[in-house]
Structures are given as structure tokens and as C-alpha cells.
């Protein structure tokens, strides 16, 4: 069984069921793992046992992260999946010629997860609205907001954007690659896999 985030509640259930049936399980990192916080599902610390048999790391950084957090799984460096599809140099990717004069800016919604113990969910829309407001105030008139596919309150974002009178397109379910290709520059979370995808596409990413 392969999951994308062992800390996710649904994936934890899947891992537990796999273990109960005697099947091996693997986790492929779903983002940049940057803190040393341990999860029982990976390290076997209280309150539960480790449920991940294999951890597929993107590279040396995640390999070192697994060691630092006492991950009990076998670690294998597999690279970032699908990166060749967004890597700059293909026919579908146009790199930004210069690093100034950006016209189209893609904003990725702020995200708070279990690793950010000081973060609160109400911060996400407030922080996102502030970023967009500052971009428009600075003269950017082509701004696009791409929310995480699991964002539950799309209507709230629409209402907040309308309340502040911000001229911005909002997307949620469409593929990220389409928006990266559209943008001259991307602003997004430091822990997101979109960081890697944007840089691989030749687009500057500002966390």
C-alpha cells in the first residue's frame, strides 16, 4: 500500500488496515518535510506503533529528515514523482526571460498542518488576502489564487475577496501545472511540493 501522507487521518486508517492484513506499506512524501516533529505512525512513539514499512524520499534532505525524526521505515531515495513533466526545457514550458518585470503572479493558499503547532486555521484566509492586497497595491493587475484541492471553505474565500474588492481569479480543483505555466512568479508555502515543481519549471518561487 502506498500513501502520500502518513500523518493524514484517512491514510492512517488505510495503513492500519494494511498492517492488520499483513501487507507492507510505503509513504511517499507529500511536501517538504522541514521540522523534527515525530509522528507515531512513522517513528513508533506513543501512542501508537509505526505503520510505515518504507519511506520514499525525494532526495538527501528527506533522507536526513527521516533519520533525525527516528523514522523506523526503510528509507529509499526515489526522487520527486512526475518532476520530468514540469521540468523546464520542454515544449510546453516557457521560462521567464528576466527576473524583473513580473506581470502574472500566482498566489498559492497559505496552509496550516500538524507540523505548525503555532498555526491556526483562521490565519490561512487572512494571510492569503493580505498577500493579494499587497500585490495589487504594488501595481500587479494579473493575480491568480490557487487554493489547495482540500480547502473546504471556497465560498468564504470568494466572499472575503469580494468584500475587499480584489480583482483576482480563484481556482481550486484544476491542475497546478496549468497555473505554474501561466505565471511569471509564484508565491506559496515553504513546505509545499509546489516549491519544487515551480523551480523545476524555471519559475521563481517566493515562500
CSV table of N, CA and C in Angstrom, one decimal, residues 45-168:
chain,number,residue,atom,x,y,z
A,45,UNK,N,6.6,6.1,18.2
A,45,UNK,CA,6.5,6.7,19.6
A,45,UNK,C,5.0,6.7,20.0
A,46,UNK,N,4.8,6.9,21.3
A,46,UNK,CA,3.5,6.9,21.9
A,46,UNK,C,2.6,7.9,21.1
A,47,UNK,N,1.3,7.6,20.9
A,47,UNK,CA,0.5,6.5,21.5
A,47,UNK,C,0.4,5.2,20.6
A,48,UNK,N,1.0,5.2,19.4
A,48,UNK,CA,0.8,4.0,18.5
A,48,UNK,C,2.0,3.5,18.0
A,49,UNK,N,1.9,2.4,17.2
A,49,UNK,CA,3.1,1.7,16.6
A,49,UNK,C,3.3,2.3,15.2
A,50,UNK,N,4.5,2.1,14.8
A,50,UNK,CA,4.9,2.6,13.4
A,50,UNK,C,4.2,1.8,12.4
A,51,UNK,N,3.5,2.4,11.4
A,51,UNK,CA,2.8,1.7,10.4
A,51,UNK,C,3.3,1.8,9.0
A,52,UNK,N,4.4,2.5,8.8
A,52,UNK,CA,5.1,2.7,7.5
A,52,UNK,C,6.3,1.8,7.4
A,53,UNK,N,6.3,0.9,6.5
A,53,UNK,CA,7.5,0.0,6.3
A,53,UNK,C,8.6,0.6,5.4
A,54,UNK,N,8.1,1.4,4.4
A,54,UNK,CA,9.1,2.0,3.5
A,54,UNK,C,8.8,3.5,3.4
A,55,UNK,N,9.8,4.4,3.5
A,55,UNK,CA,9.6,5.8,3.3
A,55,UNK,C,10.4,6.2,2.0
A,56,UNK,N,9.7,6.7,1.0
A,56,UNK,CA,10.3,7.1,-0.3
A,56,UNK,C,10.6,8.6,-0.2
A,57,UNK,N,11.9,8.9,-0.1
A,57,UNK,CA,12.4,10.2,0.0
A,57,UNK,C,12.7,10.8,-1.4
A,58,UNK,N,12.5,12.2,-1.5
A,58,UNK,CA,12.8,12.9,-2.7
A,58,UNK,C,14.3,13.0,-3.0
A,59,UNK,N,15.0,13.1,-1.9
A,59,UNK,CA,16.5,13.3,-2.0
A,59,UNK,C,17.2,13.2,-0.7
A,60,UNK,N,18.4,13.7,-0.6
A,60,UNK,CA,19.2,13.6,0.6
A,60,UNK,C,18.6,14.3,1.8
A,61,UNK,N,17.9,15.5,1.5
A,61,UNK,CA,17.3,16.2,2.6
A,61,UNK,C,16.3,15.4,3.4
A,62,UNK,N,15.4,14.8,2.6
A,62,UNK,CA,14.4,14.0,3.3
A,62,UNK,C,14.9,12.7,3.9
A,63,UNK,N,16.0,12.2,3.3
A,63,UNK,CA,16.7,11.0,3.9
A,63,UNK,C,17.2,11.4,5.2
A,64,UNK,N,17.9,12.6,5.3
A,64,UNK,CA,18.4,13.0,6.6
A,64,UNK,C,17.3,13.3,7.6
A,65,UNK,N,16.2,13.9,7.1
A,65,UNK,CA,15.0,14.2,7.9
A,65,UNK,C,14.5,12.9,8.6
A,66,UNK,N,14.3,11.8,7.8
A,66,UNK,CA,13.8,10.6,8.3
A,66,UNK,C,14.7,10.0,9.5
A,67,UNK,N,16.0,10.2,9.3
A,67,UNK,CA,17.0,9.8,10.3
A,67,UNK,C,16.8,10.6,11.6
A,68,UNK,N,16.7,11.9,11.4
A,68,UNK,CA,16.6,12.9,12.5
A,68,UNK,C,15.3,12.7,13.3
A,69,UNK,N,14.3,12.2,12.7
A,69,UNK,CA,13.0,12.0,13.4
A,69,UNK,C,12.7,10.5,13.8
A,70,UNK,N,13.8,9.7,13.7
A,70,UNK,CA,13.7,8.3,14.2
A,70,UNK,C,12.7,7.5,13.4
A,71,UNK,N,12.5,7.8,12.1
A,71,UNK,CA,11.6,7.1,11.3
A,71,UNK,C,12.1,5.6,11.2
A,72,UNK,N,11.2,4.7,11.6
A,72,UNK,CA,11.6,3.3,11.6
A,72,UNK,C,11.5,2.6,10.3
A,73,UNK,N,11.0,3.3,9.3
A,73,UNK,CA,10.8,2.6,8.0
A,73,UNK,C,12.1,2.5,7.2
A,74,UNK,N,12.2,1.6,6.3
A,74,UNK,CA,13.3,1.6,5.4
A,74,UNK,C,13.3,2.8,4.5
A,75,UNK,N,14.3,3.5,4.4
A,75,UNK,CA,14.3,4.7,3.6
A,75,UNK,C,15.0,4.5,2.2
A,76,UNK,N,14.3,4.9,1.1
A,76,UNK,CA,14.7,4.7,-0.2
A,76,UNK,C,14.6,6.0,-0.9
A,77,UNK,N,15.7,6.5,-1.5
A,77,UNK,CA,15.6,7.8,-2.3
A,77,UNK,C,15.1,7.5,-3.7
A,78,UNK,N,13.9,8.0,-4.0
A,78,UNK,CA,13.2,7.7,-5.3
A,78,UNK,C,13.2,8.9,-6.2
A,79,UNK,N,13.5,10.1,-5.7
A,79,UNK,CA,13.3,11.3,-6.4
A,79,UNK,C,11.9,11.8,-6.3
A,80,UNK,N,11.6,13.0,-7.0
A,80,UNK,CA,10.3,13.6,-6.9
A,80,UNK,C,9.4,13.0,-8.0
A,81,UNK,N,8.3,12.4,-7.8
A,81,UNK,CA,7.5,11.8,-8.8
A,81,UNK,C,6.9,12.8,-9.8
A,82,UNK,N,7.0,12.5,-11.0
A,82,UNK,CA,6.4,13.4,-12.1
A,82,UNK,C,7.2,14.7,-12.3
A,83,UNK,N,8.4,14.8,-11.8
A,83,UNK,CA,9.1,16.1,-12.0
A,83,UNK,C,9.5,16.3,-13.4
A,84,UNK,N,9.7,15.2,-14.2
A,84,UNK,CA,10.1,15.4,-15.6
A,84,UNK,C,9.0,16.1,-16.4
A,85,UNK,N,7.7,15.9,-15.9
A,85,UNK,CA,6.6,16.5,-16.6
A,85,UNK,C,6.5,18.0,-16.5
A,86,UNK,N,7.2,18.6,-15.5
A,86,UNK,CA,7.1,20.0,-15.3
A,86,UNK,C,8.5,20.7,-15.4
A,87,UNK,N,9.5,19.9,-15.7
A,87,UNK,CA,10.9,20.4,-15.8
A,87,UNK,C,11.0,21.4,-16.9
A,88,UNK,N,11.7,22.5,-16.7
A,88,UNK,CA,11.9,23.5,-17.7
A,88,UNK,C,12.7,22.9,-18.9
A,89,UNK,N,12.4,23.4,-20.1
A,89,UNK,CA,13.1,23.0,-21.3
A,89,UNK,C,12.2,22.2,-22.2
A,90,UNK,N,11.1,21.8,-21.8
A,90,UNK,CA,10.1,21.1,-22.7
A,90,UNK,C,9.4,22.1,-23.5
A,91,UNK,N,8.7,21.6,-24.5
A,91,UNK,CA,7.9,22.4,-25.4
A,91,UNK,C,6.8,23.2,-24.7
A,92,UNK,N,6.3,22.6,-23.6
A,92,UNK,CA,5.1,23.3,-23.0
A,92,UNK,C,5.5,24.3,-21.9
A,93,UNK,N,6.8,24.4,-21.6
A,93,UNK,CA,7.2,25.3,-20.6
A,93,UNK,C,8.0,26.5,-21.1
A,94,UNK,N,7.6,27.7,-20.8
A,94,UNK,CA,8.3,28.9,-21.2
A,94,UNK,C,8.9,29.5,-20.0
A,95,UNK,N,10.2,29.5,-19.9
A,95,UNK,CA,10.9,30.1,-18.8
A,95,UNK,C,10.8,31.6,-18.8
A,96,UNK,N,10.8,32.2,-17.7
A,96,UNK,CA,10.8,33.7,-17.6
A,96,UNK,C,12.1,34.2,-18.1
A,97,UNK,N,12.1,35.2,-19.0
A,97,UNK,CA,13.3,35.7,-19.6
A,97,UNK,C,14.2,36.4,-18.5
A,98,UNK,N,13.6,37.3,-17.8
A,98,UNK,CA,14.3,38.0,-16.8
A,98,UNK,C,13.7,37.8,-15.4
A,99,UNK,N,14.4,38.3,-14.4
A,99,UNK,CA,13.9,38.1,-13.0
A,99,UNK,C,13.3,39.4,-12.5
A,100,UNK,N,13.0,40.4,-13.4
A,100,UNK,CA,12.2,41.6,-13.0
A,100,UNK,C,11.1,41.8,-14.0
A,101,UNK,N,10.2,42.7,-13.7
A,101,UNK,CA,9.1,42.9,-14.6
A,101,UNK,C,8.1,41.8,-14.6
A,102,UNK,N,7.8,41.1,-13.5
A,102,UNK,CA,6.8,40.1,-13.5
A,102,UNK,C,5.4,40.7,-13.7
A,103,UNK,N,4.6,40.1,-14.6
A,103,UNK,CA,3.3,40.6,-14.8
A,103,UNK,C,2.2,39.7,-14.2
A,104,UNK,N,2.4,38.4,-14.4
A,104,UNK,CA,1.4,37.4,-13.9
A,104,UNK,C,1.9,36.7,-12.6
A,105,UNK,N,1.2,36.9,-11.5
A,105,UNK,CA,1.6,36.4,-10.2
A,105,UNK,C,0.6,35.3,-9.7
A,106,UNK,N,1.1,34.1,-9.4
A,106,UNK,CA,0.2,33.1,-8.9
A,106,UNK,C,0.4,33.0,-7.4
A,107,UNK,N,-0.6,33.1,-6.6
A,107,UNK,CA,-0.6,33.0,-5.2
A,107,UNK,C,-1.2,31.7,-4.8
A,108,UNK,N,-0.5,30.9,-4.1
A,108,UNK,CA,-1.0,29.6,-3.5
A,108,UNK,C,-1.4,29.8,-2.1
A,109,UNK,N,-2.6,29.3,-1.8
A,109,UNK,CA,-3.2,29.5,-0.5
A,109,UNK,C,-2.3,29.0,0.7
A,110,UNK,N,-2.2,29.9,1.7
A,110,UNK,CA,-1.5,29.5,2.9
A,110,UNK,C,-2.1,28.2,3.5
A,111,UNK,N,-1.2,27.4,4.1
A,111,UNK,CA,-1.6,26.1,4.6
A,111,UNK,C,-1.1,25.9,6.0
A,112,UNK,N,-1.9,25.4,6.8
A,112,UNK,CA,-1.5,25.1,8.2
A,112,UNK,C,-1.7,23.6,8.4
A,113,UNK,N,-0.7,22.9,8.9
A,113,UNK,CA,-0.8,21.4,9.1
A,113,UNK,C,-0.4,21.1,10.5
A,114,UNK,N,-0.3,19.8,10.8
A,114,UNK,CA,0.0,19.4,12.2
A,114,UNK,C,1.4,19.7,12.6
A,115,UNK,N,2.3,20.0,11.6
A,115,UNK,CA,3.7,20.3,12.0
A,115,UNK,C,3.8,21.8,12.5
A,116,UNK,N,2.9,22.6,12.2
A,116,UNK,CA,2.9,24.0,12.6
A,116,UNK,C,2.1,24.2,13.8
A,117,UNK,N,2.7,23.9,15.0
A,117,UNK,CA,1.9,23.9,16.2
A,117,UNK,C,1.5,25.3,16.6
A,118,UNK,N,2.1,26.3,16.1
A,118,UNK,CA,1.7,27.7,16.4
A,118,UNK,C,0.7,28.2,15.4
A,119,UNK,N,0.3,27.5,14.4
A,119,UNK,CA,-0.6,28.0,13.3
A,119,UNK,C,-2.0,27.7,13.7
A,120,UNK,N,-2.9,28.6,13.3
A,120,UNK,CA,-4.3,28.4,13.4
A,120,UNK,C,-5.0,28.5,12.1
A,121,UNK,N,-6.1,27.7,11.9
A,121,UNK,CA,-6.7,27.7,10.5
A,121,UNK,C,-7.3,29.0,10.1
A,122,UNK,N,-7.7,29.9,11.0
A,122,UNK,CA,-8.3,31.1,10.6
A,122,UNK,C,-7.2,32.1,10.0
A,123,UNK,N,-5.9,31.8,10.3
A,123,UNK,CA,-4.9,32.6,9.7
A,123,UNK,C,-4.8,32.4,8.2
A,124,UNK,N,-5.2,31.3,7.7
A,124,UNK,CA,-5.0,31.0,6.2
A,124,UNK,C,-5.7,32.0,5.3
A,125,UNK,N,-7.0,32.2,5.4
A,125,UNK,CA,-7.6,33.2,4.5
A,125,UNK,C,-7.1,34.6,4.8
A,126,UNK,N,-6.9,35.0,6.1
A,126,UNK,CA,-6.4,36.3,6.4
A,126,UNK,C,-5.0,36.6,5.8
A,127,UNK,N,-4.1,35.6,5.9
A,127,UNK,CA,-2.8,35.8,5.4
A,127,UNK,C,-2.8,35.9,3.8
A,128,UNK,N,-3.7,35.0,3.2
A,128,UNK,CA,-3.8,35.0,1.8
A,128,UNK,C,-4.3,36.3,1.2
A,129,UNK,N,-5.4,36.8,1.9
A,129,UNK,CA,-6.0,38.1,1.5
A,129,UNK,C,-4.9,39.2,1.6
A,130,UNK,N,-4.1,39.2,2.7
A,130,UNK,CA,-3.1,40.3,2.9
A,130,UNK,C,-2.1,40.2,1.7
A,131,UNK,N,-1.7,39.0,1.3
A,131,UNK,CA,-0.7,38.9,0.3
A,131,UNK,C,-1.2,39.5,-1.0
A,132,UNK,N,-2.5,39.1,-1.4
A,132,UNK,CA,-3.1,39.6,-2.6
A,132,UNK,C,-3.3,41.1,-2.6
A,133,UNK,N,-3.7,41.6,-1.4
A,133,UNK,CA,-3.9,43.0,-1.3
A,133,UNK,C,-2.6,43.8,-1.5
A,134,UNK,N,-1.5,43.3,-1.0
A,134,UNK,CA,-0.2,44.0,-1.2
A,134,UNK,C,0.3,43.9,-2.6
A,135,UNK,N,0.0,42.8,-3.3
A,135,UNK,CA,0.4,42.7,-4.7
A,135,UNK,C,-0.3,43.7,-5.5
A,136,UNK,N,-1.7,43.8,-5.3
A,136,UNK,CA,-2.5,44.7,-6.1
A,136,UNK,C,-2.1,46.1,-5.8
A,137,UNK,N,-1.8,46.4,-4.5
A,137,UNK,CA,-1.4,47.8,-4.1
A,137,UNK,C,-0.1,48.1,-4.8
A,138,UNK,N,0.8,47.1,-5.0
A,138,UNK,CA,2.1,47.4,-5.6
A,138,UNK,C,2.0,47.5,-7.1
A,139,UNK,N,0.8,47.3,-7.7
A,139,UNK,CA,0.7,47.5,-9.1
A,139,UNK,C,0.5,46.3,-10.0
A,140,UNK,N,0.4,45.1,-9.3
A,140,UNK,CA,0.2,43.9,-10.1
A,140,UNK,C,-1.3,43.8,-10.4
A,141,UNK,N,-1.6,43.7,-11.7
A,141,UNK,CA,-3.1,43.6,-12.0
A,141,UNK,C,-3.4,42.2,-12.6
A,142,UNK,N,-2.5,41.3,-12.7
A,142,UNK,CA,-2.8,39.9,-13.1
A,142,UNK,C,-2.4,39.0,-12.0
A,143,UNK,N,-3.3,38.8,-11.1
A,143,UNK,CA,-3.1,37.9,-9.9
A,143,UNK,C,-4.1,36.8,-9.9
A,144,UNK,N,-3.6,35.6,-9.6
A,144,UNK,CA,-4.4,34.4,-9.6
A,144,UNK,C,-4.2,33.7,-8.3
A,145,UNK,N,-5.3,33.2,-7.7
A,145,UNK,CA,-5.2,32.5,-6.4
A,145,UNK,C,-5.6,31.0,-6.7
A,146,UNK,N,-4.6,30.1,-6.4
A,146,UNK,CA,-4.9,28.7,-6.5
A,146,UNK,C,-4.9,28.1,-5.1
A,147,UNK,N,-6.1,27.6,-4.7
A,147,UNK,CA,-6.2,27.0,-3.4
A,147,UNK,C,-5.9,25.5,-3.4
A,148,UNK,N,-5.5,25.0,-2.2
A,148,UNK,CA,-5.3,23.6,-2.1
A,148,UNK,C,-6.6,22.8,-2.4
A,149,UNK,N,-6.5,21.7,-3.1
A,149,UNK,CA,-7.7,20.9,-3.5
A,149,UNK,C,-8.6,20.5,-2.3
A,150,UNK,N,-8.0,20.4,-1.1
A,150,UNK,CA,-8.7,20.0,0.1
A,150,UNK,C,-9.3,21.2,0.8
A,151,UNK,N,-9.1,22.4,0.3
A,151,UNK,CA,-9.7,23.6,1.0
A,151,UNK,C,-11.2,23.5,1.1
A,152,UNK,N,-11.7,23.5,2.3
A,152,UNK,CA,-13.2,23.2,2.5
A,152,UNK,C,-14.1,24.4,2.3
A,153,UNK,N,-13.5,25.6,2.5
A,153,UNK,CA,-14.3,26.8,2.5
A,153,UNK,C,-14.1,27.8,1.4
A,154,UNK,N,-14.3,27.3,0.1
A,154,UNK,CA,-14.0,28.1,-1.0
A,154,UNK,C,-15.0,29.3,-1.0
A,155,UNK,N,-16.2,29.1,-0.6
A,155,UNK,CA,-17.2,30.2,-0.6
A,155,UNK,C,-16.7,31.3,0.3
A,156,UNK,N,-16.0,31.0,1.4
A,156,UNK,CA,-15.6,32.0,2.3
A,156,UNK,C,-14.5,32.9,1.7
A,157,UNK,N,-13.6,32.2,0.9
A,157,UNK,CA,-12.6,33.0,0.2
A,157,UNK,C,-13.2,33.9,-0.8
A,158,UNK,N,-14.2,33.4,-1.6
A,158,UNK,CA,-14.9,34.2,-2.6
A,158,UNK,C,-15.5,35.4,-1.9
A,159,UNK,N,-16.1,35.2,-0.7
A,159,UNK,CA,-16.8,36.3,0.0
A,159,UNK,C,-15.8,37.3,0.5
A,160,UNK,N,-14.6,36.8,1.0
A,160,UNK,CA,-13.6,37.7,1.5
A,160,UNK,C,-13.0,38.6,0.4
A,161,UNK,N,-12.7,37.9,-0.7
A,161,UNK,CA,-12.1,38.6,-1.8
A,161,UNK,C,-13.1,39.7,-2.4
A,162,UNK,N,-14.4,39.4,-2.4
A,162,UNK,CA,-15.4,40.3,-2.9
A,162,UNK,C,-15.5,41.5,-1.9
A,163,UNK,N,-15.5,41.2,-0.6
A,163,UNK,CA,-15.6,42.2,0.5
A,163,UNK,C,-14.5,43.2,0.4
A,164,UNK,N,-13.3,42.7,0.0
A,164,UNK,CA,-12.1,43.6,-0.1
A,164,UNK,C,-11.9,44.2,-1.5
A,165,UNK,N,-12.8,43.9,-2.4
A,165,UNK,CA,-12.8,44.4,-3.7
A,165,UNK,C,-11.6,44.1,-4.5
A,166,UNK,N,-11.1,42.9,-4.3
A,166,UNK,CA,-9.8,42.4,-5.0
A,166,UNK,C,-10.1,41.8,-6.3
A,167,UNK,N,-9.5,42.3,-7.4
A,167,UNK,CA,-9.7,41.7,-8.7
A,167,UNK,C,-8.7,40.5,-8.9
A,168,UNK,N,-9.2,39.3,-8.6
A,168,UNK,CA,-8.3,38.2,-8.6
A,168,UNK,C,-9.1,36.9,-9.0
